[in-house]
Short mmCIF file of C-alpha atoms and ligand atoms in Angstrom, two decimals:
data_model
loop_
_atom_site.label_atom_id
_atom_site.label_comp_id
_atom_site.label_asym_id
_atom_site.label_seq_id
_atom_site.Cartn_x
_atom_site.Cartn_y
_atom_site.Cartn_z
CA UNK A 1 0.00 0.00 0.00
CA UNK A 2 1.29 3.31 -1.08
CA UNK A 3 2.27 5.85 2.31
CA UNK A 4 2.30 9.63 2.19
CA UNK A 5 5.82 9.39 2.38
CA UNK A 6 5.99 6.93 -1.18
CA UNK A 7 4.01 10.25 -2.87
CA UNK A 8 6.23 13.47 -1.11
CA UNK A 9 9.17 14.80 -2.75
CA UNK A 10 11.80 15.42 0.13
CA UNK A 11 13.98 17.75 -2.16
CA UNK A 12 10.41 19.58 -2.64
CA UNK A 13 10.08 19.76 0.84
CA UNK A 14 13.52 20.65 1.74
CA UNK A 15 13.57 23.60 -1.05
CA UNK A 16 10.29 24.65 1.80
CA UNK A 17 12.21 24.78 4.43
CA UNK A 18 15.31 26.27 3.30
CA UNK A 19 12.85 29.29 2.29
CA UNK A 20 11.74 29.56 5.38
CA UNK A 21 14.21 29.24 7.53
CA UNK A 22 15.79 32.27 5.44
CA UNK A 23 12.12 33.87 5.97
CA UNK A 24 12.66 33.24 9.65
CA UNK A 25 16.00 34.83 9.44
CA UNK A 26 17.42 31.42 11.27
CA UNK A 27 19.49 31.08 7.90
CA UNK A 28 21.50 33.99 6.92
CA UNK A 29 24.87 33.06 4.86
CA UNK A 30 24.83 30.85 1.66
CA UNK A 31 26.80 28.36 3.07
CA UNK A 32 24.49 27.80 5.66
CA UNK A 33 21.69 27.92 2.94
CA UNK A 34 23.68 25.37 1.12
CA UNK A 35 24.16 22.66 3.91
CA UNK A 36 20.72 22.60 4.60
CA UNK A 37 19.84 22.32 1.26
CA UNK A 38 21.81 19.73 0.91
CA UNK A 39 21.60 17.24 3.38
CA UNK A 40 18.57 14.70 3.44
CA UNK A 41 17.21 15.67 6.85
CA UNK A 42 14.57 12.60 6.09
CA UNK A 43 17.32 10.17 6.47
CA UNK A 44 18.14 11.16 10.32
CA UNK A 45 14.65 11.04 11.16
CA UNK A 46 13.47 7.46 10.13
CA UNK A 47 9.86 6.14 10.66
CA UNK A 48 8.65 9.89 10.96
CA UNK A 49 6.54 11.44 8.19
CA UNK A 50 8.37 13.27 5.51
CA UNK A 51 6.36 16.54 6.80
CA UNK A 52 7.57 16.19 10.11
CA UNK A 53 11.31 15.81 9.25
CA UNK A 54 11.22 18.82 7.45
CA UNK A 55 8.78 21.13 9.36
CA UNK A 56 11.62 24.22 10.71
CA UNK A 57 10.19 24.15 14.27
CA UNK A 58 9.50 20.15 14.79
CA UNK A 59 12.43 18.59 16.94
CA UNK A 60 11.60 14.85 16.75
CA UNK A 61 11.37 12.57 19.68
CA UNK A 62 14.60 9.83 19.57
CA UNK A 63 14.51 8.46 23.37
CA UNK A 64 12.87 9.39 26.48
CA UNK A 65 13.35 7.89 29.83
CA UNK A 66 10.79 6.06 31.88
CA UNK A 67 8.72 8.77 33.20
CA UNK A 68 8.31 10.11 29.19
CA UNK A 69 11.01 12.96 29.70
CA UNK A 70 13.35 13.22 26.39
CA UNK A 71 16.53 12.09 26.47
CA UNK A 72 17.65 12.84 23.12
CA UNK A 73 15.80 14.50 19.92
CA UNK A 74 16.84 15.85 16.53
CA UNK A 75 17.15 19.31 17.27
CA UNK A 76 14.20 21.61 15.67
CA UNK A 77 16.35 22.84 12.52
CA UNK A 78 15.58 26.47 13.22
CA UNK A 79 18.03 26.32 16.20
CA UNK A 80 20.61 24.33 14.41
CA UNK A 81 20.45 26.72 11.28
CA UNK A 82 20.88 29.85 14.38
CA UNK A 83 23.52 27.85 16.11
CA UNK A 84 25.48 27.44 12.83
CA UNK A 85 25.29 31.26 12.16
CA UNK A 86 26.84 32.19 15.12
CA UNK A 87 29.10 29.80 15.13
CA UNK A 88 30.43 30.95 11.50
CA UNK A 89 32.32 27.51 10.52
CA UNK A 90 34.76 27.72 7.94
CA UNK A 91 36.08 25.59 5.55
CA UNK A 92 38.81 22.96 7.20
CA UNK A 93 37.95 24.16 10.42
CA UNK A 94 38.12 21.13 12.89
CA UNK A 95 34.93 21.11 14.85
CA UNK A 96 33.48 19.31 17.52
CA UNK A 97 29.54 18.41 18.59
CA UNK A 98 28.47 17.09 22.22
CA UNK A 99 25.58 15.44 21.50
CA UNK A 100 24.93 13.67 18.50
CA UNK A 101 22.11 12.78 15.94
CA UNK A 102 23.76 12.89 12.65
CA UNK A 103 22.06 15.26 11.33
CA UNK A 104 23.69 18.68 12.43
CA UNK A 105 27.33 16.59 12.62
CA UNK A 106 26.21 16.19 8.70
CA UNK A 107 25.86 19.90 8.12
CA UNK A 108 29.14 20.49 9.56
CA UNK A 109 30.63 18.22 7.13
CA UNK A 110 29.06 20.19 4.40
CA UNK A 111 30.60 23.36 6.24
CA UNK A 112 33.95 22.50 6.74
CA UNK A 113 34.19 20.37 3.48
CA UNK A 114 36.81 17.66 2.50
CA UNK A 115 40.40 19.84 4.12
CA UNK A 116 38.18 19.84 7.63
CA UNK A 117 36.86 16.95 10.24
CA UNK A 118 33.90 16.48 11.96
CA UNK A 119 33.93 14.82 15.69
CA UNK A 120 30.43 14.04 17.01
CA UNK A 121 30.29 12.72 20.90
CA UNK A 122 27.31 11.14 22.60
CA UNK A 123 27.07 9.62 26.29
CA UNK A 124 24.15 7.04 24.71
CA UNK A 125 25.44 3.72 23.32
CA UNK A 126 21.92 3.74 21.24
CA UNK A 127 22.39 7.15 19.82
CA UNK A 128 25.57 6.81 18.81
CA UNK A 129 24.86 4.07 17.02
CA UNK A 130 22.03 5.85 15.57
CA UNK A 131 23.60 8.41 14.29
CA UNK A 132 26.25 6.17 13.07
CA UNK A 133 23.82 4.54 10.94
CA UNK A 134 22.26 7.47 9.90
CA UNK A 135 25.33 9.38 8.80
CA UNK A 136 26.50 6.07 6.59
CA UNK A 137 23.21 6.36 4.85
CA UNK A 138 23.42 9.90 4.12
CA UNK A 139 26.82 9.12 2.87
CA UNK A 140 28.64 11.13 5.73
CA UNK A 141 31.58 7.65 6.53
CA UNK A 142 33.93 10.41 7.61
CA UNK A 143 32.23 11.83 10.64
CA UNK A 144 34.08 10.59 13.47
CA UNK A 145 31.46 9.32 16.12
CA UNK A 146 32.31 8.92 19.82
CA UNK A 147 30.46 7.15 22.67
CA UNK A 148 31.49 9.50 25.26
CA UNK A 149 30.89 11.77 28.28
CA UNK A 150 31.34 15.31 27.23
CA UNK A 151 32.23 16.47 30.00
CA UNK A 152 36.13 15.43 29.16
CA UNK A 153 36.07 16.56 25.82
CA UNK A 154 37.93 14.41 22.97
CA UNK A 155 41.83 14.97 23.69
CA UNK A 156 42.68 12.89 20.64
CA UNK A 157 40.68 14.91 18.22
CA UNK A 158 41.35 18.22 19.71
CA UNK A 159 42.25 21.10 19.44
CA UNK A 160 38.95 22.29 17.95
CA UNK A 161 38.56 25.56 15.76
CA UNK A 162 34.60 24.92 17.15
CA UNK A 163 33.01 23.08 19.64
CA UNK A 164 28.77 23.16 19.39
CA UNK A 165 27.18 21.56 22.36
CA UNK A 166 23.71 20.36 21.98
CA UNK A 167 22.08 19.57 25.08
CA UNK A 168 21.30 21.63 28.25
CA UNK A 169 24.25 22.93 29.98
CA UNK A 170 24.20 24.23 33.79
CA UNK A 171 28.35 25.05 33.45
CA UNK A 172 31.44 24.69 31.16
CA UNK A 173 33.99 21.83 31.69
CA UNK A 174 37.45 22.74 31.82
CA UNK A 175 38.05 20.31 28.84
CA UNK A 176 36.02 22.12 26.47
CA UNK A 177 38.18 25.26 26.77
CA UNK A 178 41.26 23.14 27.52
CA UNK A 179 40.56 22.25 23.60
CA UNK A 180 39.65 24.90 22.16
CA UNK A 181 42.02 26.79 19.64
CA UNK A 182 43.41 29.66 20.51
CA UNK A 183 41.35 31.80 18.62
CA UNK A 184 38.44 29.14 18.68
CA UNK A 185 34.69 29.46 19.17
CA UNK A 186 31.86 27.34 21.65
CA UNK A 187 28.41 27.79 21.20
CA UNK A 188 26.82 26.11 23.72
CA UNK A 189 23.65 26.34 25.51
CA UNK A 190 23.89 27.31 29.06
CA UNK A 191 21.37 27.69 31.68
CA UNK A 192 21.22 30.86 33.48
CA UNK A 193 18.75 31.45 36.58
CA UNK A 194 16.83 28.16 35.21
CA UNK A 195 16.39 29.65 31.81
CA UNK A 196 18.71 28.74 28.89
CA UNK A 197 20.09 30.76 26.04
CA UNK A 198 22.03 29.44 23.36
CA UNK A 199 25.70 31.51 23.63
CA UNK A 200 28.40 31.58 21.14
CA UNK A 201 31.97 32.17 23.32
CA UNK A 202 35.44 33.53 22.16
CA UNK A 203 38.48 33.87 24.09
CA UNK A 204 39.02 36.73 25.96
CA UNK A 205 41.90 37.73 28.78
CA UNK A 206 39.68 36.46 31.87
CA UNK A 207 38.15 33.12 29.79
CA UNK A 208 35.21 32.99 27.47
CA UNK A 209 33.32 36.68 26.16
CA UNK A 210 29.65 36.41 24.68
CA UNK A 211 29.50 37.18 20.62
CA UNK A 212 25.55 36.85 20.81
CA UNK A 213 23.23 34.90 21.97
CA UNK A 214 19.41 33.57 22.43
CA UNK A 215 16.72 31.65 24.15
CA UNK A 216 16.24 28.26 23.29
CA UNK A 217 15.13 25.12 24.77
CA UNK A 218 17.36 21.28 24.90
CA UNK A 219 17.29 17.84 26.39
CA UNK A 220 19.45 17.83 30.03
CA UNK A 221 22.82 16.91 29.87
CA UNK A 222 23.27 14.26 31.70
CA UNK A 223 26.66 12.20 32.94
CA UNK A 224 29.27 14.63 34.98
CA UNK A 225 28.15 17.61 34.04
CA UNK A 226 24.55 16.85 34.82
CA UNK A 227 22.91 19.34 37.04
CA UNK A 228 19.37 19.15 38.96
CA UNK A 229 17.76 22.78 39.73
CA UNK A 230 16.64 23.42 43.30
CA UNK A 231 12.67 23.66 43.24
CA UNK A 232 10.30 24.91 46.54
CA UNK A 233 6.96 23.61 46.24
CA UNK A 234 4.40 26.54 48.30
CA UNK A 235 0.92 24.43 47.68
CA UNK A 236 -0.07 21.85 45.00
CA UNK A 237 0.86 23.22 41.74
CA UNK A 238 2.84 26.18 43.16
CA UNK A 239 6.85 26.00 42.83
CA UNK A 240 10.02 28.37 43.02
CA UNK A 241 13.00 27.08 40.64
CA UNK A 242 15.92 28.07 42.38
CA UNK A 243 18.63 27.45 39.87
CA UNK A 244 22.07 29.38 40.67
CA UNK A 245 20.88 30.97 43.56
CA UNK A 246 21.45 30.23 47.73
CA UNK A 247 18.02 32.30 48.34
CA UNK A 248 16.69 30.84 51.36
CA UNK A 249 12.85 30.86 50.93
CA UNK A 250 10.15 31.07 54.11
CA UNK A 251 7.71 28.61 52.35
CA UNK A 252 5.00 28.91 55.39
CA UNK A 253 5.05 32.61 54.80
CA UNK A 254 4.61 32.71 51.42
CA UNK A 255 2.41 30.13 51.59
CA UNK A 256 0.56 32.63 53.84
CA UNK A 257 1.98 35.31 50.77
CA UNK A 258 0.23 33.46 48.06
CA UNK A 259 -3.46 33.59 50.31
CA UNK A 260 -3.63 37.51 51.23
CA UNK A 261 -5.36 39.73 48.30
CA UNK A 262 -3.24 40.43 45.70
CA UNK A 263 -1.91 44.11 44.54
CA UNK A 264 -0.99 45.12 40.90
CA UNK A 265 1.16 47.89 39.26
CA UNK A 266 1.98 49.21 36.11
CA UNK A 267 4.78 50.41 35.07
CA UNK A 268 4.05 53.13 31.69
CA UNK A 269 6.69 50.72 30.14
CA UNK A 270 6.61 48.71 26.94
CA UNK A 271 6.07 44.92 27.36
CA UNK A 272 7.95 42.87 24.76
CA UNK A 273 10.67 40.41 23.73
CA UNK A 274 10.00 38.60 27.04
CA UNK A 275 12.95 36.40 27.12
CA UNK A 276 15.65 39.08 26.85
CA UNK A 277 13.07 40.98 29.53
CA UNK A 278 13.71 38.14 31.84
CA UNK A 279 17.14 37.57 31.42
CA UNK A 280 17.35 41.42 32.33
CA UNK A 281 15.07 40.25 35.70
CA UNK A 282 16.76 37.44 36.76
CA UNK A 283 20.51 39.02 36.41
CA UNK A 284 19.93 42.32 38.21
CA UNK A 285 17.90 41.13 41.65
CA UNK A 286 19.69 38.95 43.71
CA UNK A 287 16.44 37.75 44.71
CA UNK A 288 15.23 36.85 41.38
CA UNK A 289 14.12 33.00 40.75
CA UNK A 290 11.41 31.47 38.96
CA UNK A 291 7.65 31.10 39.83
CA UNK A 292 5.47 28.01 37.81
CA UNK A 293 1.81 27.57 38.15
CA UNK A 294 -0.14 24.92 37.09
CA UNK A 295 -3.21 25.27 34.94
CA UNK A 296 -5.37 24.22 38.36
CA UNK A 297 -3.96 26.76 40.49
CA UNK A 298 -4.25 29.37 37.56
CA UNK A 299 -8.12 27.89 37.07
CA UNK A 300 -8.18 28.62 41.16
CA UNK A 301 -6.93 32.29 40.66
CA UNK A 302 -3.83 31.37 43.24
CA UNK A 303 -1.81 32.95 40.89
CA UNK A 304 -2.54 35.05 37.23
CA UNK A 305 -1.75 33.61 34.19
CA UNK A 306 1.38 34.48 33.52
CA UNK A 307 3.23 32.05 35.97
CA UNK A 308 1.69 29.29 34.07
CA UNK A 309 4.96 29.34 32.20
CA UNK A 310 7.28 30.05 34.55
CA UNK A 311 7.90 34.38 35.67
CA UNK A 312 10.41 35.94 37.04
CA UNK A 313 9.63 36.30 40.61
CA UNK A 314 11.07 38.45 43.08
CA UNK A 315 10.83 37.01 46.94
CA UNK A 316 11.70 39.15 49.79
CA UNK A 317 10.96 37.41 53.16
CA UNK A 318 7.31 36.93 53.55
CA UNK A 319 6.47 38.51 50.42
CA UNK A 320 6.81 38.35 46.28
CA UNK A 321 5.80 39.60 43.24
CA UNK A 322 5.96 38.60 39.19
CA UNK A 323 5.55 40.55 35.98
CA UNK A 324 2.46 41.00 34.46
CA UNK A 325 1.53 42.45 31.16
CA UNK A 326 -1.62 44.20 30.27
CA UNK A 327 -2.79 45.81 26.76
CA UNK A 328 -1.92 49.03 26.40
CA UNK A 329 -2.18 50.52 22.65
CA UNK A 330 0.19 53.57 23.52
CA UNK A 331 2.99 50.90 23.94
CA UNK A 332 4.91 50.06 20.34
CA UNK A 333 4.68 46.03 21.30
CA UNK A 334 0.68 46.83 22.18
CA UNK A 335 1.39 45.70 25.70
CA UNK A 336 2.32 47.15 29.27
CA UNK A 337 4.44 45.90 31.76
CA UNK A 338 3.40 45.27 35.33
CA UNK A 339 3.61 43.20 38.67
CA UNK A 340 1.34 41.31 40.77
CA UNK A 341 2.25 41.02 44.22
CA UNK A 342 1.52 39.21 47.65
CA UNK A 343 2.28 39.71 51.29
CA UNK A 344 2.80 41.99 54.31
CA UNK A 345 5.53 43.68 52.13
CA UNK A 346 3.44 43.47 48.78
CA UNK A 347 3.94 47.49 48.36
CA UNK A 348 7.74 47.63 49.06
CA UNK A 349 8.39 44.95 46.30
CA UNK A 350 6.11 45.75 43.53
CA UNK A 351 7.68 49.21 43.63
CA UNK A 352 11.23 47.75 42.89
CA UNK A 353 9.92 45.35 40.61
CA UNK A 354 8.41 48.15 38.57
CA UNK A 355 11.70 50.20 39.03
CA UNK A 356 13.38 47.49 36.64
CA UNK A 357 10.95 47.01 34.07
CA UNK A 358 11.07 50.85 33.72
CA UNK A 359 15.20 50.08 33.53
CA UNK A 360 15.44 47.27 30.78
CA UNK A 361 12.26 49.23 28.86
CA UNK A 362 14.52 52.59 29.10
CA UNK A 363 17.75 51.03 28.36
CA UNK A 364 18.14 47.53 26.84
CA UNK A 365 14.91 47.30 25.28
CA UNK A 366 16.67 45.55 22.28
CA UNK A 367 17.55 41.82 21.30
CA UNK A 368 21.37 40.72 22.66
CA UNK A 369 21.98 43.60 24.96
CA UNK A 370 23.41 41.84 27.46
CA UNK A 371 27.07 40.90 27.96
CA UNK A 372 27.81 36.82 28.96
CA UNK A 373 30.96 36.33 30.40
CA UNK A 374 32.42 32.92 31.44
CA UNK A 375 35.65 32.97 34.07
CA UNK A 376 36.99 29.35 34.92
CA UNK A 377 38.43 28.57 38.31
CA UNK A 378 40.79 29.71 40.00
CA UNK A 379 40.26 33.22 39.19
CA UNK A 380 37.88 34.97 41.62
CA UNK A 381 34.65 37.31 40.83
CA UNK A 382 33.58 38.94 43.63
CA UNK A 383 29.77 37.90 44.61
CA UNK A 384 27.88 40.38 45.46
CA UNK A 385 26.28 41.56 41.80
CA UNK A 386 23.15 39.89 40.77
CA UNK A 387 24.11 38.85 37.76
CA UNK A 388 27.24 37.05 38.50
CA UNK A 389 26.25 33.27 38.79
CA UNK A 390 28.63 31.05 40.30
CA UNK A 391 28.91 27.20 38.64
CA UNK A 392 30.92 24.32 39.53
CA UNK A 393 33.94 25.24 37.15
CA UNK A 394 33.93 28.99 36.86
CA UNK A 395 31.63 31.76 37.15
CA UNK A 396 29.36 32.90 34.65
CA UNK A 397 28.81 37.53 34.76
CA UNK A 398 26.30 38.90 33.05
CA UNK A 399 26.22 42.61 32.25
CA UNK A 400 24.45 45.23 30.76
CA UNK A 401 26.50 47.60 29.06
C1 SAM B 1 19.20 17.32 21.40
S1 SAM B 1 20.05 15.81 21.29
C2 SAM B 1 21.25 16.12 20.05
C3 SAM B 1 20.68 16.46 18.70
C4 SAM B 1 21.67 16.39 17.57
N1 SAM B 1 22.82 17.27 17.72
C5 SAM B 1 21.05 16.60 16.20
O1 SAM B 1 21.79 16.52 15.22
O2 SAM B 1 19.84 16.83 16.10
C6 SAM B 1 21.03 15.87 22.76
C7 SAM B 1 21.95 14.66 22.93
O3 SAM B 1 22.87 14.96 23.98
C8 SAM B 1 23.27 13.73 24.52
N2 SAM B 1 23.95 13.94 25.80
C9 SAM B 1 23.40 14.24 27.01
N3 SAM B 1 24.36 14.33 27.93
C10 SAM B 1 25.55 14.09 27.32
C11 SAM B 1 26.90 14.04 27.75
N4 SAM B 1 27.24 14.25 29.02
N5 SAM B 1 27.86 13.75 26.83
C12 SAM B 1 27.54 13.53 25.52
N6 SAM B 1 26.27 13.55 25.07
C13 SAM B 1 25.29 13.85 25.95
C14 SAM B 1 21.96 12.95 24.61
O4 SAM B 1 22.18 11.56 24.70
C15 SAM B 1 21.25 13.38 23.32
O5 SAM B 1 21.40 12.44 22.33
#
């Protein structure tokens, strides 16, 4: 019997894509535009539907673990195409991927053609012989593929012109910058304050300086490097993620918090681009983490619907308060920002809270404004600025120029 798949033309479909990738803006350089024209994307994603191999936004399933959490997808090709930009790969550059699929090791091959090599590392026996498979099919035999931790690098390929890590990171191992050229590049994507931007890295004097970077979303590492955020459950359905931070939280009194009548203010500022809006929140409070609702305790009005996603929220004592937005046609985005707050000191916070919205609206209301540094041990940052996040192998400062 005759499948969709025995009727759809994958060079049709991957002509489709390309365009809109470029329409997206994820592609921006013809050699990027040629890779992924190029490579059979079908061909890493068997048993799925033609469509879904070569829809820009689908990232399709490989493994999950027993409670259904993924363990390892192919990467929606809208972040691999932005990934690739930033990390500008050259031909016979010697690059390196933590966390492997085949697919994206294949567009490296295209982009660092016959003078360069391609190493591809994976913790998962399975997907490494996955991606093995796949990569012979697509006619990619001289991708080296490594069943590996990444957390040690590969001394035997390295040094690496670029390293492109593909699964969640909380820090950076010493052996990733250990190999890295001298005048090499990581893009890897780090989580800051429980949220997790994609960062492309160059050397600098102290470590590792930010080039650009954005949000995205990837499977957990796991192995060494594996990292499990601190969460504070207040009532059913009600948590604080508590990722970098020591913030010690009085969960009976905001508990109490979350059941006293709740205050809002606006803030005459714009509401837009929320990630880079909460990447502004989270780095300049010390007392910044993350509040998550479920869609009960929104349906209960505990909490307004903007924690059903996870908000910055800022906690002081007995006491918090996270951003809302309201319409507002005066605004350029159509929307205003604002806070919703609880507790005895429900006034005091909302008032800074506000304060910083007005801040980031006045002066980094634009995409990439911040400034990500990465400093490995031994060298010392001094602690006391919000945005300076301390990690197991260095310390990650964000600033705002
Ligand atoms: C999003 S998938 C990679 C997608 C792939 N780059 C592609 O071409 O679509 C993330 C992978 O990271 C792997 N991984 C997780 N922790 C790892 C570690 N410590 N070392 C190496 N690989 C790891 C997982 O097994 C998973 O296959």
């Amino acid at each position: 019997m005759a499948t969709d798949n025995d009727v759809q033309d994958p060079t049709a479909l991957r002509t489709a894509m390309v365009r809109e990738l470029r329409d997206q803006g994820a592609i921006q350089s013809g050699r990027v535009e040629a890779a992924f024209a190029i490579v059979p994307r079908h061909l890493f994603t068997p048993g799925e539907p033609l469509e879904v191999a070569y829809a820009p936004d689908n990232a399709p399933i490989v493994k999950t673990d027993d409670n259904g959490m993924n363990l390892s997808v192919v990467s929606a090709a809208h972040l691999q195409a932005t990934m690739l930009e930033a990390a500008e790969i050259e031909p016979g550059m010697r690059v390196c991927e933590y966390g492997s699929g085949g697919y994206n090791a294949a567009l490296m091959a295209e982009l660092v053609g016959d003078s360069g090599r391609v190493t591809t590392v994976d913790i998962d026996p399975d997907i490494v012989e996955r991606a093995r498979t796949c990569l012979n099919e697509a006619g990619y035999h001289h991708v080296k593929v490594v069943a590996a931790d990444a957390e040690e690098g590969v001394p035997d390929a390295a040094p690496f012109d670029r390293i492109i890590v593909t699964a969640g990171s909380w820090d950076i191992p010493p052996a990733w910058i250990d190999q890295l050229a001298d005048d090499g590049r990581i893009v890897v994507p780090l989580r800051l304050k429980g949220t997790t931007r994609w960062i492309a890295f160059d050397r600098d004097s102290s470590g590792l300086v930010s080039r650009g970077y954005g949000l995205c979303f990837f499977v957990p590492f796991q192995g060494a490097g594996s990292h499990t955020e601190r969460t504070v459950k207040i009532v059913d359905g009600v948590v604080l993620r508590l990722d970098d931070e020591d913030l010690e939280v009085e969960v009976d009194a905001l508990r109490r918090a979350l059941h006293l009548p709740r205050i809002e203010r606006w803030s005459g500022a714009v509401f837009d681009m929320p990630d880079e809006q909460a990447l502004f929140l989270l780095t300049n409070e010390p007392n910044m983490a993350l509040l998550h609702a479920s869609q009960e305790a929104i349906d209960q009005e505990l909490l307004a619907r903007p924690a059903l996603r996870g908000v910055p929220v800022l906690i002081g004592g007995d006491s918090f308060a996270y951003r809302a937005a309201r319409p507002n046609y005066d605004m350029g985005s159509g929307f205003e920002s604002g806070v919703y707050a609880h507790g005895p000191s429900a006034e005091d916070l909302a008032d800074r809270y506000v304060e910083l919205l007005r801040q980031w609206a006045d002066k980094h209301h634009r995409r990439g404004a911040a400034s990500i540094q990465y400093v490995p041990k031994p060298a010392d940052v001094p602690a006391m600025l919000a945005g300076v996040l301390p990690k197991r192998h260095g310390t990650v400062v964000v600033t705002w120029p």
